[in-house]
CSV table of N, CA and C in Angstrom, one decimal:
chain,number,residue,atom,x,y,z
A,1,VAL,N,-13.0,-4.8,13.5
A,1,VAL,CA,-12.4,-4.6,12.2
A,1,VAL,C,-11.1,-3.9,12.4
A,2,GLN,N,-10.0,-4.5,11.9
A,2,GLN,CA,-8.7,-3.8,12.1
A,2,GLN,C,-7.8,-4.2,11.0
A,3,LEU,N,-6.9,-3.2,10.6
A,3,LEU,CA,-5.8,-3.5,9.7
A,3,LEU,C,-4.5,-3.1,10.4
A,4,VAL,N,-3.5,-3.9,10.3
A,4,VAL,CA,-2.3,-3.7,10.9
A,4,VAL,C,-1.1,-3.9,9.9
A,5,GLU,N,-0.3,-2.9,9.8
A,5,GLU,CA,0.9,-2.9,8.9
A,5,GLU,C,2.1,-3.4,9.6
A,6,SER,N,3.0,-4.0,8.9
A,6,SER,CA,4.3,-4.5,9.4
A,6,SER,C,5.3,-4.5,8.3
A,7,GLY,N,6.6,-4.5,8.6
A,7,GLY,CA,7.6,-4.7,7.6
A,7,GLY,C,8.4,-3.4,7.3
A,8,GLY,N,8.0,-2.3,7.9
A,8,GLY,CA,8.7,-1.1,7.6
A,8,GLY,C,10.0,-1.0,8.3
A,9,GLY,N,10.7,0.1,8.1
A,9,GLY,CA,12.0,0.3,8.7
A,9,GLY,C,12.9,1.3,7.9
A,10,SER,N,14.2,1.2,8.2
A,10,SER,CA,15.1,2.0,7.5
A,10,SER,C,16.0,1.2,6.5
A,11,VAL,N,16.2,1.8,5.4
A,11,VAL,CA,17.0,1.1,4.4
A,11,VAL,C,17.8,2.1,3.6
A,12,GLN,N,18.9,1.7,3.0
A,12,GLN,CA,19.7,2.6,2.1
A,12,GLN,C,19.1,2.7,0.7
A,13,PRO,N,19.4,3.7,0.0
A,13,PRO,CA,18.9,3.9,-1.3
A,13,PRO,C,19.3,2.7,-2.2
A,14,GLY,N,18.3,2.2,-3.0
A,14,GLY,CA,18.6,1.0,-3.8
A,14,GLY,C,18.1,-0.3,-3.1
A,15,GLY,N,17.8,-0.2,-1.8
A,15,GLY,CA,17.4,-1.4,-1.0
A,15,GLY,C,16.0,-1.7,-1.3
A,16,HIS,N,15.5,-2.7,-0.5
A,16,HIS,CA,14.1,-3.2,-0.6
A,16,HIS,C,13.5,-3.5,0.7
A,17,LEU,N,12.2,-3.4,0.7
A,17,LEU,CA,11.4,-3.8,1.9
A,17,LEU,C,10.1,-4.4,1.4
A,18,THR,N,9.5,-5.2,2.2
A,18,THR,CA,8.2,-5.8,2.0
A,18,THR,C,7.3,-5.4,3.1
A,19,LEU,N,6.2,-4.7,2.8
A,19,LEU,CA,5.2,-4.3,3.8
A,19,LEU,C,4.1,-5.3,3.7
A,20,THR,N,3.5,-5.6,4.9
A,20,THR,CA,2.4,-6.5,5.0
A,20,THR,C,1.2,-5.8,5.7
A,21,CYS,N,0.1,-6.0,5.2
A,21,CYS,CA,-1.2,-5.5,5.8
A,21,CYS,C,-2.0,-6.7,6.2
A,22,ALA,N,-2.3,-6.8,7.4
A,22,ALA,CA,-3.1,-8.0,7.9
A,22,ALA,C,-4.4,-7.5,8.5
A,23,SER,N,-5.4,-8.2,8.2
A,23,SER,CA,-6.8,-7.8,8.7
A,23,SER,C,-7.2,-8.8,9.8
A,24,SER,N,-8.0,-8.2,10.7
A,24,SER,CA,-8.7,-9.1,11.7
A,24,SER,C,-10.1,-8.6,11.8
A,25,GLY,N,-11.0,-9.6,11.9
A,25,GLY,CA,-12.4,-9.3,12.0
A,25,GLY,C,-13.1,-9.3,10.7
A,26,PHE,N,-12.4,-9.4,9.6
A,26,PHE,CA,-13.0,-9.6,8.3
A,26,PHE,C,-12.0,-10.1,7.3
A,27,ALA,N,-12.5,-10.7,6.2
A,27,ALA,CA,-11.6,-11.3,5.2
A,27,ALA,C,-11.2,-10.3,4.2
A,28,LEU,N,-9.9,-10.0,4.1
A,28,LEU,CA,-9.4,-9.0,3.3
A,28,LEU,C,-9.6,-9.3,1.8
A,29,ASP,N,-9.7,-10.6,1.4
A,29,ASP,CA,-9.7,-11.0,0.0
A,29,ASP,C,-11.1,-10.6,-0.6
A,30,GLU,N,-12.0,-10.1,0.2
A,30,GLU,CA,-13.3,-9.6,-0.4
A,30,GLU,C,-13.2,-8.2,-0.8
A,31,TYR,N,-12.1,-7.5,-0.5
A,31,TYR,CA,-12.1,-6.1,-0.7
A,31,TYR,C,-11.0,-5.6,-1.7
A,32,ALA,N,-11.2,-4.5,-2.3
A,32,ALA,CA,-10.1,-3.8,-3.0
A,32,ALA,C,-9.2,-3.2,-1.8
A,33,VAL,N,-7.9,-3.4,-2.0
A,33,VAL,CA,-7.0,-3.0,-0.9
A,33,VAL,C,-5.8,-2.2,-1.5
A,34,GLY,N,-5.5,-1.1,-0.9
A,34,GLY,CA,-4.4,-0.3,-1.4
A,34,GLY,C,-3.5,0.2,-0.4
A,35,TRP,N,-2.4,0.8,-0.8
A,35,TRP,CA,-1.5,1.5,0.1
A,35,TRP,C,-1.4,3.0,-0.3
A,36,PHE,N,-1.4,3.8,0.6
A,36,PHE,CA,-1.1,5.2,0.4
A,36,PHE,C,0.0,5.7,1.3
A,37,ARG,N,0.7,6.8,1.1
A,37,ARG,CA,1.7,7.2,1.9
A,37,ARG,C,1.5,8.7,2.3
A,38,GLN,N,2.0,9.1,3.4
A,38,GLN,CA,1.9,10.4,3.9
A,38,GLN,C,3.2,10.9,4.4
A,39,VAL,N,3.5,12.2,4.0
A,39,VAL,CA,4.7,12.9,4.5
A,39,VAL,C,4.1,14.2,5.1
A,40,PRO,N,4.6,14.6,6.2
A,40,PRO,CA,4.1,15.8,6.8
A,40,PRO,C,4.3,17.0,5.9
A,41,GLY,N,3.2,17.8,5.7
A,41,GLY,CA,3.3,19.0,4.9
A,41,GLY,C,3.0,18.7,3.4
A,42,LYS,N,2.8,17.4,3.1
A,42,LYS,CA,2.4,17.1,1.7
A,42,LYS,C,1.1,16.3,1.7
A,43,GLU,N,0.5,16.3,0.5
A,43,GLU,CA,-0.8,15.6,0.3
A,43,GLU,C,-0.6,14.1,0.4
A,44,ARG,N,-1.6,13.5,0.9
A,44,ARG,CA,-1.6,12.0,0.9
A,44,ARG,C,-1.5,11.5,-0.5
A,45,GLU,N,-0.7,10.5,-0.8
A,45,GLU,CA,-0.5,9.9,-2.1
A,45,GLU,C,-0.8,8.5,-2.2
A,46,GLY,N,-1.8,8.1,-3.0
A,46,GLY,CA,-2.1,6.7,-3.3
A,46,GLY,C,-1.0,6.1,-4.1
A,47,VAL,N,-0.4,5.0,-3.7
A,47,VAL,CA,0.7,4.4,-4.5
A,47,VAL,C,0.4,3.1,-5.2
A,48,SER,N,-0.5,2.3,-4.6
A,48,SER,CA,-0.9,1.1,-5.2
A,48,SER,C,-2.2,0.6,-4.8
A,49,CYS,N,-2.8,-0.2,-5.6
A,49,CYS,CA,-4.1,-0.8,-5.2
A,49,CYS,C,-4.3,-2.1,-6.0
A,50,LEU,N,-5.1,-3.0,-5.3
A,50,LEU,CA,-5.4,-4.4,-5.8
A,50,LEU,C,-6.9,-4.5,-5.8
A,51,ASN,N,-7.5,-4.6,-7.0
A,51,ASN,CA,-9.0,-4.6,-6.9
A,51,ASN,C,-9.6,-5.9,-6.4
A,52,GLY,N,-10.8,-5.8,-6.0
A,52,GLY,CA,-11.5,-6.9,-5.3
A,52,GLY,C,-12.1,-7.9,-6.3
A,53,ASN,N,-12.2,-7.5,-7.5
A,53,ASN,CA,-12.9,-8.3,-8.5
A,53,ASN,C,-12.0,-9.4,-9.1
A,54,ASP,N,-10.9,-8.9,-9.7
A,54,ASP,CA,-10.0,-9.9,-10.4
A,54,ASP,C,-8.6,-9.7,-10.1
A,55,ASN,N,-8.3,-8.9,-9.0
A,55,ASN,CA,-6.9,-8.7,-8.5
A,55,ASN,C,-6.1,-7.9,-9.5
A,56,THR,N,-6.7,-7.1,-10.4
A,56,THR,CA,-6.0,-6.2,-11.2
A,56,THR,C,-5.3,-5.2,-10.3
A,57,THR,N,-4.0,-4.8,-10.7
A,57,THR,CA,-3.2,-3.9,-9.8
A,57,THR,C,-3.1,-2.6,-10.5
A,58,TYR,N,-2.9,-1.6,-9.7
A,58,TYR,CA,-2.7,-0.2,-10.2
A,58,TYR,C,-1.6,0.4,-9.3
A,59,TYR,N,-0.8,1.3,-10.0
A,59,TYR,CA,0.3,1.9,-9.4
A,59,TYR,C,0.4,3.4,-9.8
A,60,SER,N,1.0,4.2,-8.9
A,60,SER,CA,1.2,5.6,-9.2
A,60,SER,C,2.5,5.6,-10.1
A,61,ASP,N,2.6,6.6,-10.9
A,61,ASP,CA,3.8,6.7,-11.8
A,61,ASP,C,5.1,6.7,-11.0
A,62,SER,N,5.0,7.2,-9.8
A,62,SER,CA,6.2,7.4,-9.0
A,62,SER,C,6.8,6.0,-8.5
A,63,VAL,N,6.0,5.0,-8.5
A,63,VAL,CA,6.4,3.7,-8.0
A,63,VAL,C,6.3,2.6,-9.0
A,64,LYS,N,5.7,2.9,-10.1
A,64,LYS,CA,5.5,1.8,-11.2
A,64,LYS,C,6.8,1.2,-11.6
A,65,GLY,N,6.8,-0.1,-11.6
A,65,GLY,CA,8.0,-0.8,-12.0
A,65,GLY,C,8.9,-1.1,-10.8
A,66,ARG,N,8.7,-0.5,-9.7
A,66,ARG,CA,9.5,-0.8,-8.5
A,66,ARG,C,8.7,-1.5,-7.3
A,67,PHE,N,7.4,-1.1,-7.2
A,67,PHE,CA,6.6,-1.7,-6.2
A,67,PHE,C,5.6,-2.7,-6.8
A,68,THR,N,5.4,-3.8,-6.0
A,68,THR,CA,4.4,-4.8,-6.4
A,68,THR,C,3.5,-5.1,-5.3
A,69,ILE,N,2.2,-5.0,-5.5
A,69,ILE,CA,1.2,-5.3,-4.5
A,69,ILE,C,0.6,-6.7,-4.9
A,70,SER,N,0.3,-7.5,-3.8
A,70,SER,CA,-0.2,-8.8,-4.1
A,70,SER,C,-1.0,-9.3,-2.8
A,71,ARG,N,-1.8,-10.3,-3.0
A,71,ARG,CA,-2.5,-10.9,-1.9
A,71,ARG,C,-1.6,-12.0,-1.3
A,72,GLY,N,-1.7,-12.2,0.0
A,72,GLY,CA,-1.0,-13.3,0.6
A,72,GLY,C,-1.7,-14.6,0.3
A,73,ASN,N,-1.1,-15.7,0.8
A,73,ASN,CA,-1.7,-17.0,0.6
A,73,ASN,C,-2.9,-17.3,1.4
A,74,ASP,N,-3.1,-16.5,2.5
A,74,ASP,CA,-4.3,-16.6,3.2
A,74,ASP,C,-5.3,-15.6,2.8
A,75,LYS,N,-6.4,-15.5,3.5
A,75,LYS,CA,-7.5,-14.5,3.1
A,75,LYS,C,-7.3,-13.1,3.7
A,76,ASN,N,-6.3,-13.0,4.6
A,76,ASN,CA,-6.3,-11.9,5.5
A,76,ASN,C,-5.0,-11.0,5.3
A,77,THR,N,-4.2,-11.2,4.3
A,77,THR,CA,-3.1,-10.3,4.1
A,77,THR,C,-2.9,-9.8,2.7
A,78,VAL,N,-2.3,-8.7,2.6
A,78,VAL,CA,-1.9,-8.1,1.3
A,78,VAL,C,-0.5,-7.6,1.6
A,79,THR,N,0.4,-7.8,0.6
A,79,THR,CA,1.8,-7.4,0.8
A,79,THR,C,2.1,-6.4,-0.4
A,80,MET,N,3.1,-5.6,-0.1
A,80,MET,CA,3.7,-4.7,-1.1
A,80,MET,C,5.2,-4.8,-1.1
A,81,ARG,N,5.8,-5.3,-2.1
A,81,ARG,CA,7.2,-5.4,-2.2
A,81,ARG,C,7.7,-4.1,-2.8
A,82,MET,N,8.7,-3.5,-2.2
A,82,MET,CA,9.2,-2.2,-2.7
A,82,MET,C,10.7,-2.4,-3.0
A,83,ASN,N,11.0,-2.3,-4.2
A,83,ASN,CA,12.4,-2.5,-4.7
A,83,ASN,C,13.0,-1.1,-5.1
A,84,ASP,N,14.3,-1.1,-5.2
A,84,ASP,CA,15.0,0.1,-5.6
A,84,ASP,C,14.5,1.4,-4.9
A,85,LEU,N,14.5,1.3,-3.6
A,85,LEU,CA,13.9,2.4,-2.9
A,85,LEU,C,14.8,3.7,-3.0
A,86,LYS,N,14.1,4.8,-3.0
A,86,LYS,CA,14.7,6.1,-3.1
A,86,LYS,C,14.4,7.0,-1.9
A,87,PRO,N,15.2,7.9,-1.6
A,87,PRO,CA,14.9,8.8,-0.5
A,87,PRO,C,13.5,9.4,-0.5
A,88,GLU,N,13.0,9.7,-1.7
A,88,GLU,CA,11.7,10.3,-1.8
A,88,GLU,C,10.6,9.3,-1.5
A,89,ASP,N,10.9,8.0,-1.3
A,89,ASP,CA,9.9,7.0,-0.9
A,89,ASP,C,9.7,7.1,0.6
A,90,SER,N,10.5,7.8,1.3
A,90,SER,CA,10.4,7.9,2.8
A,90,SER,C,9.0,8.5,3.1
A,91,ALA,N,8.3,7.8,4.0
A,91,ALA,CA,6.9,8.2,4.3
A,91,ALA,C,6.3,7.3,5.3
A,92,LEU,N,5.2,7.6,5.8
A,92,LEU,CA,4.3,6.7,6.6
A,92,LEU,C,3.4,6.0,5.6
A,93,TYR,N,3.5,4.7,5.6
A,93,TYR,CA,2.8,3.9,4.6
A,93,TYR,C,1.6,3.3,5.3
A,94,VAL,N,0.4,3.5,4.7
A,94,VAL,CA,-0.9,3.1,5.3
A,94,VAL,C,-1.6,2.1,4.4
A,95,CYS,N,-2.1,1.0,4.9
A,95,CYS,CA,-2.9,0.2,4.0
A,95,CYS,C,-4.4,0.5,4.3
A,96,ALA,N,-5.2,0.3,3.4
A,96,ALA,CA,-6.6,0.7,3.5
A,96,ALA,C,-7.5,-0.1,2.5
A,97,THR,N,-8.7,-0.3,2.9
A,97,THR,CA,-9.6,-0.9,2.0
A,97,THR,C,-10.2,0.2,1.1
A,98,GLN,N,-10.5,-0.1,-0.1
A,98,GLN,CA,-11.1,0.9,-1.0
A,98,GLN,C,-12.6,0.7,-1.0
A,99,ILE,N,-13.3,1.8,-1.2
A,99,ILE,CA,-14.7,1.8,-1.2
A,99,ILE,C,-15.3,1.0,-2.5
A,100,SER,N,-14.6,1.1,-3.6
A,100,SER,CA,-15.0,0.5,-4.8
A,100,SER,C,-13.8,0.2,-5.7
A,101,ASP,N,-14.0,-0.8,-6.6
A,101,ASP,CA,-12.9,-1.1,-7.5
A,101,ASP,C,-12.6,0.1,-8.4
A,102,TYR,N,-13.6,0.9,-8.7
A,102,TYR,CA,-13.3,2.1,-9.5
A,102,TYR,C,-12.4,3.1,-8.8
A,103,LEU,N,-12.7,3.3,-7.5
A,103,LEU,CA,-11.8,4.2,-6.7
A,103,LEU,C,-10.4,3.6,-6.6
A,104,CYS,N,-10.4,2.3,-6.5
A,104,CYS,CA,-9.1,1.6,-6.5
A,104,CYS,C,-8.3,1.9,-7.7
A,105,SER,N,-8.9,1.9,-8.9
A,105,SER,CA,-8.2,2.1,-10.1
A,105,SER,C,-7.7,3.6,-10.2
A,106,GLN,N,-8.3,4.5,-9.5
A,106,GLN,CA,-7.9,5.9,-9.4
A,106,GLN,C,-6.9,6.1,-8.3
A,107,LEU,N,-6.6,5.1,-7.6
A,107,LEU,CA,-5.7,5.3,-6.4
A,107,LEU,C,-6.2,6.3,-5.5
A,108,SER,N,-7.5,6.3,-5.3
A,108,SER,CA,-8.2,7.3,-4.4
A,108,SER,C,-7.7,7.1,-3.0
A,109,THR,N,-7.6,8.3,-2.3
A,109,THR,CA,-7.3,8.2,-0.9
A,109,THR,C,-8.6,8.5,-0.1
A,110,ASP,N,-9.8,8.4,-0.8
A,110,ASP,CA,-11.1,8.4,-0.1
A,110,ASP,C,-11.4,7.0,0.3
A,111,ILE,N,-11.0,6.6,1.4
A,111,ILE,CA,-10.8,5.1,1.7
A,111,ILE,C,-11.9,4.6,2.7
A,112,GLY,N,-11.9,3.3,2.9
A,112,GLY,CA,-12.7,2.7,3.9
A,112,GLY,C,-11.9,2.5,5.2
A,113,ALA,N,-11.8,1.3,5.6
A,113,ALA,CA,-11.0,1.0,6.8
A,113,ALA,C,-9.5,1.2,6.5
A,114,ARG,N,-8.8,1.6,7.6
A,114,ARG,CA,-7.3,1.9,7.4
A,114,ARG,C,-6.6,1.4,8.6
A,115,GLY,N,-5.3,1.2,8.4
A,115,GLY,CA,-4.4,0.9,9.5
A,115,GLY,C,-3.8,2.2,10.1
A,116,ARG,N,-3.0,2.0,11.1
A,116,ARG,CA,-2.3,3.2,11.7
A,116,ARG,C,-1.1,3.6,10.9
A,117,GLY,N,-0.6,2.8,10.0
A,117,GLY,CA,0.6,3.1,9.2
A,117,GLY,C,1.9,2.6,9.8
A,118,ILE,N,2.9,2.5,8.9
A,118,ILE,CA,4.2,2.1,9.3
A,118,ILE,C,5.2,3.0,8.6
A,119,GLN,N,6.3,3.3,9.3
A,119,GLN,CA,7.3,4.3,8.7
A,119,GLN,C,8.3,3.5,7.9
A,120,VAL,N,8.6,4.1,6.7
A,120,VAL,CA,9.6,3.7,5.8
A,120,VAL,C,10.6,4.9,5.7
A,121,THR,N,11.9,4.6,5.9
A,121,THR,CA,12.9,5.7,5.8
A,121,THR,C,14.0,5.2,4.9
A,122,VAL,N,14.3,6.0,3.9
A,122,VAL,CA,15.3,5.6,2.9
A,122,VAL,C,16.4,6.7,3.0
A,123,SER,N,17.5,6.3,3.4
A,123,SER,CA,18.6,7.3,3.5
A,123,SER,C,19.9,6.6,3.6
A,124,SER,N,21.0,7.3,3.2
A,124,SER,CA,22.3,6.8,3.2
A,124,SER,C,23.0,7.2,4.5
């Protein structure tokens, strides 16, 4: 069971990136899947989640209207499009399965399986 993130990197403010979370060993479409981000010295922050029941999406206030989480065309990927990136979006982004759709709706960071994360840096 493994989750692997890709698509991170460095971008200028106002730019965009698309992160992809790919699973191996299990079908990701059976689970609620979310992204959280980590910055050294700060609390882990849940930013988005896609529930496992009907694909309802949830976003933190800090990214609402700029980030979009969705399932890929196969059963094993989830992507997050990030538009209008800001320096405060710089972080290690980690995808993870959520334990329940309720915890997904709360953007809980009490997670199931997780990837190692991928760095996103926004600077001019």
